[in-house]
């Protein structure tokens, strides 16, 4: 699931505002850079340049 898909799903199914999801996602990326790098390569190679 991409970041955009995650934001959309959380807004739709849990009524979580996109800004909250994006803020948490950003902080998680800082704390778990290696995970997000590997994750981005696994789901879609074009996302890799974002991380």
Short mmCIF file of the C-alpha atoms (twelve columns), coordinates in Angstrom:
data_MODEL
# 
_entry.id   MODEL 
# 
loop_
_atom_site.group_PDB 
_atom_site.id 
_atom_site.type_symbol 
_atom_site.label_atom_id 
_atom_site.label_alt_id 
_atom_site.label_comp_id 
_atom_site.label_asym_id 
_atom_site.label_seq_id 
_atom_site.Cartn_x 
_atom_site.Cartn_y 
_atom_site.Cartn_z 
_atom_site.pdbx_PDB_model_num 
ATOM 1  C CA . UNK A 1  0.000   0.000  0.000  1 
ATOM 2  C CA . UNK A 2  1.423   3.349  -0.993 1 
ATOM 3  C CA . UNK A 3  1.369   6.444  1.183  1 
ATOM 4  C CA . UNK A 4  -1.519  7.865  -0.834 1 
ATOM 5  C CA . UNK A 5  -3.469  4.618  -0.550 1 
ATOM 6  C CA . UNK A 6  -2.860  4.530  3.189  1 
ATOM 7  C CA . UNK A 7  -4.023  8.127  3.613  1 
ATOM 8  C CA . UNK A 8  -7.158  7.427  1.588  1 
ATOM 9  C CA . UNK A 9  -7.982  4.181  3.412  1 
ATOM 10 C CA . UNK A 10 -7.535  5.691  6.873  1 
ATOM 11 C CA . UNK A 11 -9.694  8.662  5.960  1 
ATOM 12 C CA . UNK A 12 -12.425 6.465  4.490  1 
ATOM 13 C CA . UNK A 13 -12.488 3.635  7.035  1 
ATOM 14 C CA . UNK A 14 -11.332 5.304  10.254 1 
ATOM 15 C CA . UNK A 15 -12.201 8.969  9.663  1 
ATOM 16 C CA . UNK A 16 -8.573  9.977  10.261 1 
ATOM 17 C CA . UNK A 17 -7.745  13.301 8.646  1 
ATOM 18 C CA . UNK A 18 -5.043  13.120 5.944  1 
ATOM 19 C CA . UNK A 19 -2.855  15.663 7.756  1 
ATOM 20 C CA . UNK A 20 -2.682  13.368 10.793 1 
ATOM 21 C CA . UNK A 21 -1.745  10.356 8.687  1 
ATOM 22 C CA . UNK A 22 0.870   12.311 6.746  1 
ATOM 23 C CA . UNK A 23 2.394   13.704 9.944  1 
ATOM 24 C CA . UNK A 24 2.645   10.260 11.525 1 
ATOM 25 C CA . UNK A 25 3.982   8.774  8.274  1 
ATOM 26 C CA . UNK A 26 6.689   11.458 8.112  1 
ATOM 27 C CA . UNK A 27 7.792   10.795 11.692 1 
ATOM 28 C CA . UNK A 28 7.800   7.039  11.119 1 
ATOM 29 C CA . UNK A 29 9.991   7.568  8.059  1 
ATOM 30 C CA . UNK A 30 12.491  9.497  10.183 1 
ATOM 31 C CA . UNK A 31 12.589  6.798  12.846 1 
ATOM 32 C CA . UNK A 32 12.601  3.827  10.456 1 
ATOM 33 C CA . UNK A 33 14.412  5.039  7.358  1 
ATOM 34 C CA . UNK A 34 15.787  1.603  6.427  1 
ATOM 35 C CA . UNK A 35 12.348  0.005  6.662  1 
ATOM 36 C CA . UNK A 36 10.712  2.624  4.451  1 
ATOM 37 C CA . UNK A 37 13.536  2.383  1.938  1 
ATOM 38 C CA . UNK A 38 13.061  -1.384 1.688  1 
ATOM 39 C CA . UNK A 39 9.267   -1.044 1.735  1 
ATOM 40 C CA . UNK A 40 9.270   1.483  -1.085 1 
ATOM 41 C CA . UNK A 41 11.410  -0.807 -3.236 1 
ATOM 42 C CA . UNK A 42 9.074   -3.708 -2.560 1 
ATOM 43 C CA . UNK A 43 5.815   -2.018 -3.480 1 
ATOM 44 C CA . UNK A 44 6.821   0.156  -6.408 1 
ATOM 45 C CA . UNK A 45 10.305  1.097  -7.633 1 
ATOM 46 C CA . UNK A 46 9.299   4.656  -8.541 1 
ATOM 47 C CA . UNK A 47 8.548   5.435  -4.878 1 
ATOM 48 C CA . UNK A 48 12.169  4.688  -3.956 1 
ATOM 49 C CA . UNK A 49 13.388  8.100  -5.067 1 
ATOM 50 C CA . UNK A 50 11.018  9.751  -2.563 1 
ATOM 51 C CA . UNK A 51 12.785  8.142  0.400  1 
# 
